[in-house]
Short mmCIF file of C-alpha atoms in Angstrom, two decimals:
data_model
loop_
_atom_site.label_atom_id
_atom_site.label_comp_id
_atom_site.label_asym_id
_atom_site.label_seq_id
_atom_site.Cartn_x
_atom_site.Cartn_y
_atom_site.Cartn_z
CA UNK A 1 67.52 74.49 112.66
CA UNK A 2 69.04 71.66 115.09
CA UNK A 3 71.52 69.65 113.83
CA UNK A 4 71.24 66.04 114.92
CA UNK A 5 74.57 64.52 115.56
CA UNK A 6 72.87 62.01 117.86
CA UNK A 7 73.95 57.62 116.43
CA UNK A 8 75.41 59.14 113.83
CA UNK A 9 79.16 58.12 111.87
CA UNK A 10 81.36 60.71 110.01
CA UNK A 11 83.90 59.33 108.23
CA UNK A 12 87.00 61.76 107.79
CA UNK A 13 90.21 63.49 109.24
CA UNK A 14 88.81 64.17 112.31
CA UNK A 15 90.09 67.66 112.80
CA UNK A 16 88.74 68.13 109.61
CA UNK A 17 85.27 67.02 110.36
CA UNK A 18 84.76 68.63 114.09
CA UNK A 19 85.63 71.79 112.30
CA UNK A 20 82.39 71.64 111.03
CA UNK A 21 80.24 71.20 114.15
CA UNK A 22 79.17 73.72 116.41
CA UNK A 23 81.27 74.27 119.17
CA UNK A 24 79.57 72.92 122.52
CA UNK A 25 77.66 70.33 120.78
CA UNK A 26 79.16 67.07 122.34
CA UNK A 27 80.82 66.38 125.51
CA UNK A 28 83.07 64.29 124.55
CA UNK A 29 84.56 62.74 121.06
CA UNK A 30 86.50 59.80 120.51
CA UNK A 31 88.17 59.75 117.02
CA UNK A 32 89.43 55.80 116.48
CA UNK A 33 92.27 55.40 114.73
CA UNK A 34 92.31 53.57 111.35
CA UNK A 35 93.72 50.33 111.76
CA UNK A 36 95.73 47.93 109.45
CA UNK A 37 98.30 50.44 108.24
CA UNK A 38 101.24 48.14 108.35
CA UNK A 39 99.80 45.83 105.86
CA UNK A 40 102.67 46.48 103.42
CA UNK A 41 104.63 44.52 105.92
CA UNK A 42 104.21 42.32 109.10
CA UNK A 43 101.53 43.47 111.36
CA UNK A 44 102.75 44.38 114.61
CA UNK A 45 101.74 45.53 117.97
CA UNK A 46 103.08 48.46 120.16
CA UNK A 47 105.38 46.00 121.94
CA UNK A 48 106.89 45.02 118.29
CA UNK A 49 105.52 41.59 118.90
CA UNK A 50 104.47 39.94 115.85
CA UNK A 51 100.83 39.52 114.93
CA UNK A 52 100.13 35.87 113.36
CA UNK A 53 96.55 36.23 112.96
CA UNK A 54 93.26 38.63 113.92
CA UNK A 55 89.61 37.07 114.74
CA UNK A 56 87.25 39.37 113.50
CA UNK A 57 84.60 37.36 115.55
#
């Protein structure tokens, strides 16, 4: 049996989860990072500049 990876979201460590998979089965995968991890304290960007706000339109 096929699996069907095809529109499909796995949400986990991604090492973890391409363990799983069979190897040749994608091209390529992009694993996004989780975002928001500084909430604890001022939310910053890679520059250190300060973030006032975010638009999530």
């Amino acid at each position: 049996m096929e699996n069907n990876f095809k529109n499909k979201i796995i949400n986990g460590d991604s090492l973890e989860e391409l363990k799983k998979i069979p190897s040749e089965t994608f091209d390529l995968v992009f694993a996004d990072p989780p975002y928001n991890l500084q909430l604890k304290n001022s939310l910053t960007r890679p520059d250190r500049s300060k973030v006032s706000a975010v638009n999530d339109k």
